[in-house]
Amino acid sequence: DTGVSQDPRHKITKRGQNVTFRCDPISEHNRLYWYRQTLGQGPEFLTYFQNEAQLEKSRLLSDRFSAERPKGSFSTLEIQRTEQGDSAMYLCASSLAAGAEAFFGQGTRLTVV
Amino acid sequence: GEDVEQSLFLSVREGDSSVINCTYTDSSSTYLYWYKQEPGAGLQLLTYIFSNMDMKQDQRLTVLLNKKDKHLSLRIADTQTGDSAIYFCAESMGTGGSYIPTFGRGTSLIVHP
């Protein structure tokens, strides 16, 4: 296994369009996290899954954001009606269990123009 | 990252030791992590420490934990130009079993030749 992979690495979209990002965690990792990172800030928690169950969502996750992990393996994060303020790096991480080390993917950089 | 605080910049000369400091607020934190991020990349896990430990050493890296003061530090011995990056401290809180890693804003380490 080569680690957590995210696709695409970069996405440029026009304001108002919908975008979807994919994350493939490390095999057998039960936990999957989504974070958002803007310039000069640390990663901010968005949501996480334990297997296929979405257990917690941050207040940062507005109604325009939705995440799924249908079979407890890969996950998708969709942003509807994108706004310029959504421009950020979206990071995915996975861990074997609660409290275990979280390993991050390379991120998807979203630019909304 | 408001629960985890770090100084924003550290500048050192190549060959010297670097010490990056972090304070956290949640006394129930069970796991504490150090991550490294290079420009445009995801986060790389460097090391972690359990809250029942005082110190952990891994090659050039030494982590010190002072639970009383809620202070965590990362010492990099013989700092190299390749160590230039942003270093993030993170805590993983055990309250309620969520164990979601929470990050500071990061310390930008600049290594001068």
CSV table of C-alpha atoms in Angstrom, one decimal:
chain,number,residue,atom,x,y,z
A,1,ASP,CA,0.0,0.0,0.0
A,2,THR,CA,1.4,3.4,-1.0
A,3,GLY,CA,-0.4,5.4,1.5
A,4,VAL,CA,-3.4,7.7,1.4
A,5,SER,CA,-4.2,9.0,-2.1
A,6,GLN,CA,-6.3,11.9,-3.1
A,7,ASP,CA,-7.7,12.8,-6.5
A,8,PRO,CA,-7.5,15.3,-8.1
A,9,ARG,CA,-4.4,17.1,-6.8
A,10,HIS,CA,-5.6,20.4,-8.2
A,11,LYS,CA,-9.1,21.7,-9.2
A,12,ILE,CA,-10.0,25.1,-10.6
A,13,THR,CA,-13.7,25.7,-10.8
A,14,LYS,CA,-16.0,28.6,-11.4
A,15,ARG,CA,-18.1,30.0,-8.6
A,16,GLY,CA,-21.4,28.2,-8.4
A,17,GLN,CA,-20.2,24.9,-9.8
A,18,ASN,CA,-20.2,21.6,-7.9
A,19,VAL,CA,-17.0,19.8,-7.2
A,20,THR,CA,-16.2,16.3,-5.9
A,21,PHE,CA,-13.0,15.0,-4.4
A,22,ARG,CA,-12.0,11.4,-3.7
A,23,CYS,CA,-9.9,9.9,-1.0
A,24,ASP,CA,-8.5,6.4,-0.9
A,25,PRO,CA,-7.3,5.6,2.6
A,26,ILE,CA,-4.7,3.1,3.6
A,27,SER,CA,-6.1,-0.5,3.4
A,28,GLU,CA,-7.8,-1.7,6.6
A,29,HIS,CA,-7.8,1.8,8.2
A,30,ASN,CA,-11.1,2.1,9.8
A,31,ARG,CA,-11.0,5.9,10.4
A,32,LEU,CA,-11.1,8.5,7.7
A,33,TYR,CA,-10.8,12.2,8.3
A,34,TRP,CA,-11.4,15.3,6.1
A,35,TYR,CA,-9.7,18.5,6.9
A,36,ARG,CA,-9.4,21.9,5.2
A,37,GLN,CA,-6.3,24.0,5.3
A,38,THR,CA,-6.0,27.7,4.2
A,39,LEU,CA,-2.8,29.6,3.9
A,40,GLY,CA,-1.0,30.2,7.1
A,41,GLN,CA,-3.3,28.0,9.1
A,42,GLY,CA,-3.2,24.4,10.4
A,43,PRO,CA,-5.6,21.8,9.2
A,44,GLU,CA,-9.2,22.4,10.4
A,45,PHE,CA,-11.3,19.4,11.1
A,46,LEU,CA,-14.4,18.9,8.8
A,47,THR,CA,-15.7,15.4,9.4
A,48,TYR,CA,-14.7,11.8,10.0
A,49,PHE,CA,-15.9,8.3,9.4
A,50,GLN,CA,-15.6,5.2,11.4
A,51,ASN,CA,-15.9,2.5,8.7
A,52,GLU,CA,-19.0,3.7,6.7
A,53,ALA,CA,-20.6,5.7,9.5
A,54,GLN,CA,-20.1,9.5,9.5
A,55,LEU,CA,-19.7,10.1,13.3
A,56,GLU,CA,-19.0,13.8,13.6
A,57,LYS,CA,-19.2,17.0,11.5
A,58,SER,CA,-17.6,20.3,12.3
A,59,ARG,CA,-19.6,23.5,12.2
A,60,LEU,CA,-17.3,24.4,9.3
A,61,LEU,CA,-19.2,21.9,7.2
A,62,SER,CA,-22.0,23.9,5.8
A,63,ASP,CA,-25.1,22.5,4.1
A,64,ARG,CA,-23.3,22.8,0.8
A,65,PHE,CA,-20.8,20.2,1.9
A,66,SER,CA,-21.5,16.5,1.9
A,67,ALA,CA,-19.2,13.5,2.5
A,68,GLU,CA,-19.7,9.8,2.0
A,69,ARG,CA,-17.9,6.6,2.6
A,70,PRO,CA,-20.3,4.1,1.2
A,71,LYS,CA,-18.5,0.8,1.7
A,72,GLY,CA,-16.1,1.8,4.4
A,73,SER,CA,-13.2,2.2,1.9
A,74,PHE,CA,-12.8,5.3,-0.2
A,75,SER,CA,-14.6,8.5,0.6
A,76,THR,CA,-15.9,11.5,-1.4
A,77,LEU,CA,-16.3,15.1,-0.4
A,78,GLU,CA,-18.7,17.1,-2.5
A,79,ILE,CA,-19.1,20.9,-2.4
A,80,GLN,CA,-22.2,22.3,-4.1
A,81,ARG,CA,-22.5,25.8,-5.4
A,82,THR,CA,-18.9,26.6,-4.7
A,83,GLU,CA,-17.9,30.1,-3.3
A,84,GLN,CA,-14.6,31.9,-3.4
A,85,GLY,CA,-14.2,31.3,0.3
A,86,ASP,CA,-14.1,27.5,-0.4
A,87,SER,CA,-10.7,27.9,-2.0
A,88,ALA,CA,-8.3,25.9,0.2
A,89,MET,CA,-6.4,22.7,0.4
A,90,TYR,CA,-8.6,19.7,1.3
A,91,LEU,CA,-6.8,17.0,3.2
A,92,CYS,CA,-7.8,13.5,3.8
A,93,ALA,CA,-6.2,11.3,6.5
A,94,SER,CA,-6.8,7.7,7.7
A,95,SER,CA,-5.9,5.8,10.8
A,96,LEU,CA,-6.1,2.2,11.9
A,97,ALA,CA,-8.3,3.0,14.9
A,98,ALA,CA,-9.3,5.8,17.3
A,99,GLY,CA,-6.2,7.6,18.6
A,100,ALA,CA,-3.8,5.8,16.3
A,101,GLU,CA,-1.5,7.8,14.1
A,102,ALA,CA,-3.3,9.6,11.3
A,103,PHE,CA,-1.6,9.5,7.9
A,104,PHE,CA,-2.4,12.2,5.4
A,105,GLY,CA,-2.7,12.3,1.6
A,106,GLN,CA,-1.1,15.0,-0.5
A,107,GLY,CA,-4.3,17.0,-0.6
A,108,THR,CA,-6.6,18.5,-3.2
A,109,ARG,CA,-6.0,22.2,-3.8
A,110,LEU,CA,-9.3,23.9,-4.8
A,111,THR,CA,-9.3,27.3,-6.4
A,112,VAL,CA,-12.7,28.9,-7.0
A,113,VAL,CA,-12.6,31.7,-9.5
B,1,GLY,CA,-6.3,25.2,16.1
B,2,GLU,CA,-7.3,27.5,19.0
B,3,ASP,CA,-6.6,24.8,21.6
B,4,VAL,CA,-3.1,24.2,20.4
B,5,GLU,CA,-0.7,27.1,20.2
B,6,GLN,CA,2.7,27.3,18.6
B,7,SER,CA,5.1,30.2,17.8
B,8,LEU,CA,4.9,31.0,14.1
B,9,PHE,CA,8.6,31.2,13.1
B,10,LEU,CA,12.0,29.7,14.1
B,11,SER,CA,15.3,30.4,12.3
B,12,VAL,CA,18.4,28.4,13.0
B,13,ARG,CA,21.8,27.8,11.5
B,14,GLU,CA,22.6,24.5,9.8
B,15,GLY,CA,24.1,22.1,12.2
B,16,ASP,CA,22.5,23.7,15.3
B,17,SER,CA,19.7,22.1,17.2
B,18,SER,CA,16.1,23.4,16.7
B,19,VAL,CA,13.5,23.4,19.4
B,20,ILE,CA,9.9,23.9,18.4
B,21,ASN,CA,7.4,24.4,21.3
B,22,CYS,CA,3.7,23.8,21.6
B,23,THR,CA,1.1,24.3,24.3
B,24,TYR,CA,-2.2,22.5,24.5
B,25,THR,CA,-5.3,23.0,26.6
B,26,ASP,CA,-7.1,19.7,27.0
B,27,SER,CA,-5.9,17.8,30.0
B,28,SER,CA,-7.6,14.6,28.7
B,29,SER,CA,-5.4,14.6,25.6
B,30,THR,CA,-4.1,11.1,25.2
B,31,TYR,CA,-2.0,11.3,22.1
B,32,LEU,CA,0.2,14.2,20.9
B,33,TYR,CA,1.8,14.3,17.5
B,34,TRP,CA,4.3,16.2,15.4
B,35,TYR,CA,3.8,16.5,11.7
B,36,LYS,CA,6.0,18.1,9.0
B,37,GLN,CA,4.6,19.9,5.9
B,38,GLU,CA,6.7,20.9,2.9
B,39,PRO,CA,5.4,23.5,0.4
B,40,GLY,CA,2.4,22.2,-1.6
B,41,ALA,CA,2.4,18.8,0.1
B,42,GLY,CA,0.3,17.0,2.7
B,43,LEU,CA,1.4,16.4,6.3
B,44,GLN,CA,4.0,13.8,7.1
B,45,LEU,CA,3.8,12.2,10.5
B,46,LEU,CA,7.2,12.6,12.3
B,47,THR,CA,6.6,11.2,15.7
B,48,TYR,CA,4.0,10.9,18.5
B,49,ILE,CA,4.0,10.5,22.2
B,50,PHE,CA,1.5,9.0,24.6
B,51,SER,CA,0.4,11.3,27.5
B,52,ASN,CA,1.8,8.8,30.0
B,53,MET,CA,5.3,9.3,28.7
B,54,ASP,CA,7.8,12.1,29.4
B,55,MET,CA,10.1,11.7,26.5
B,56,LYS,CA,10.6,9.9,23.3
B,57,GLN,CA,13.7,9.8,21.1
B,58,ASP,CA,13.8,8.8,17.4
B,59,GLN,CA,17.1,9.3,15.7
B,60,ARG,CA,17.6,13.1,15.4
B,61,LEU,CA,14.2,13.8,17.0
B,62,THR,CA,13.5,14.2,20.7
B,63,VAL,CA,10.0,14.8,22.0
B,64,LEU,CA,9.5,16.2,25.5
B,65,LEU,CA,6.2,16.3,27.3
B,66,ASN,CA,5.4,18.3,30.4
B,67,LYS,CA,1.9,17.3,31.3
B,68,LYS,CA,1.7,19.7,34.3
B,69,ASP,CA,2.3,22.7,32.1
B,70,LYS,CA,0.6,21.1,29.0
B,71,HIS,CA,3.8,21.8,27.0
B,72,LEU,CA,5.2,19.7,24.2
B,73,SER,CA,8.5,20.3,22.4
B,74,LEU,CA,10.3,18.8,19.4
B,75,ARG,CA,14.0,19.0,19.3
B,76,ILE,CA,15.8,18.4,16.0
B,77,ALA,CA,19.5,17.7,16.4
B,78,ASP,CA,22.0,18.7,13.8
B,79,THR,CA,19.4,20.6,11.8
B,80,GLN,CA,19.8,20.4,8.0
B,81,THR,CA,18.5,22.7,5.2
B,82,GLY,CA,16.2,19.8,4.2
B,83,ASP,CA,14.5,20.2,7.6
B,84,SER,CA,13.1,23.6,6.5
B,85,ALA,CA,9.3,23.2,6.6
B,86,ILE,CA,6.3,23.9,8.7
B,87,TYR,CA,5.9,21.8,11.8
B,88,PHE,CA,2.5,21.1,13.3
B,89,CYS,CA,1.8,20.0,16.8
B,90,ALA,CA,-1.5,18.1,17.2
B,91,GLU,CA,-3.4,16.7,20.1
B,92,SER,CA,-5.9,13.8,20.0
B,93,MET,CA,-8.5,14.2,22.7
B,94,GLY,CA,-10.0,11.2,24.4
B,95,THR,CA,-13.1,12.8,25.8
B,96,GLY,CA,-16.1,10.8,24.6
B,97,GLY,CA,-13.8,8.6,22.6
B,98,SER,CA,-13.7,10.8,19.5
B,99,TYR,CA,-9.9,11.1,19.3
B,100,ILE,CA,-10.0,13.6,16.5
B,101,PRO,CA,-6.6,15.2,15.9
B,102,THR,CA,-6.6,19.0,16.5
B,103,PHE,CA,-3.8,21.0,15.0
B,104,GLY,CA,-2.0,24.2,15.9
B,105,ARG,CA,-1.2,26.9,13.2
B,106,GLY,CA,2.3,25.5,12.6
B,107,THR,CA,5.8,26.7,13.2
B,108,SER,CA,7.8,27.7,10.1
B,109,LEU,CA,11.4,26.4,10.5
B,110,ILE,CA,14.0,28.2,8.4
B,111,VAL,CA,17.4,26.7,8.3
B,112,HIS,CA,20.3,28.9,7.1
B,113,PRO,CA,23.4,27.4,5.5
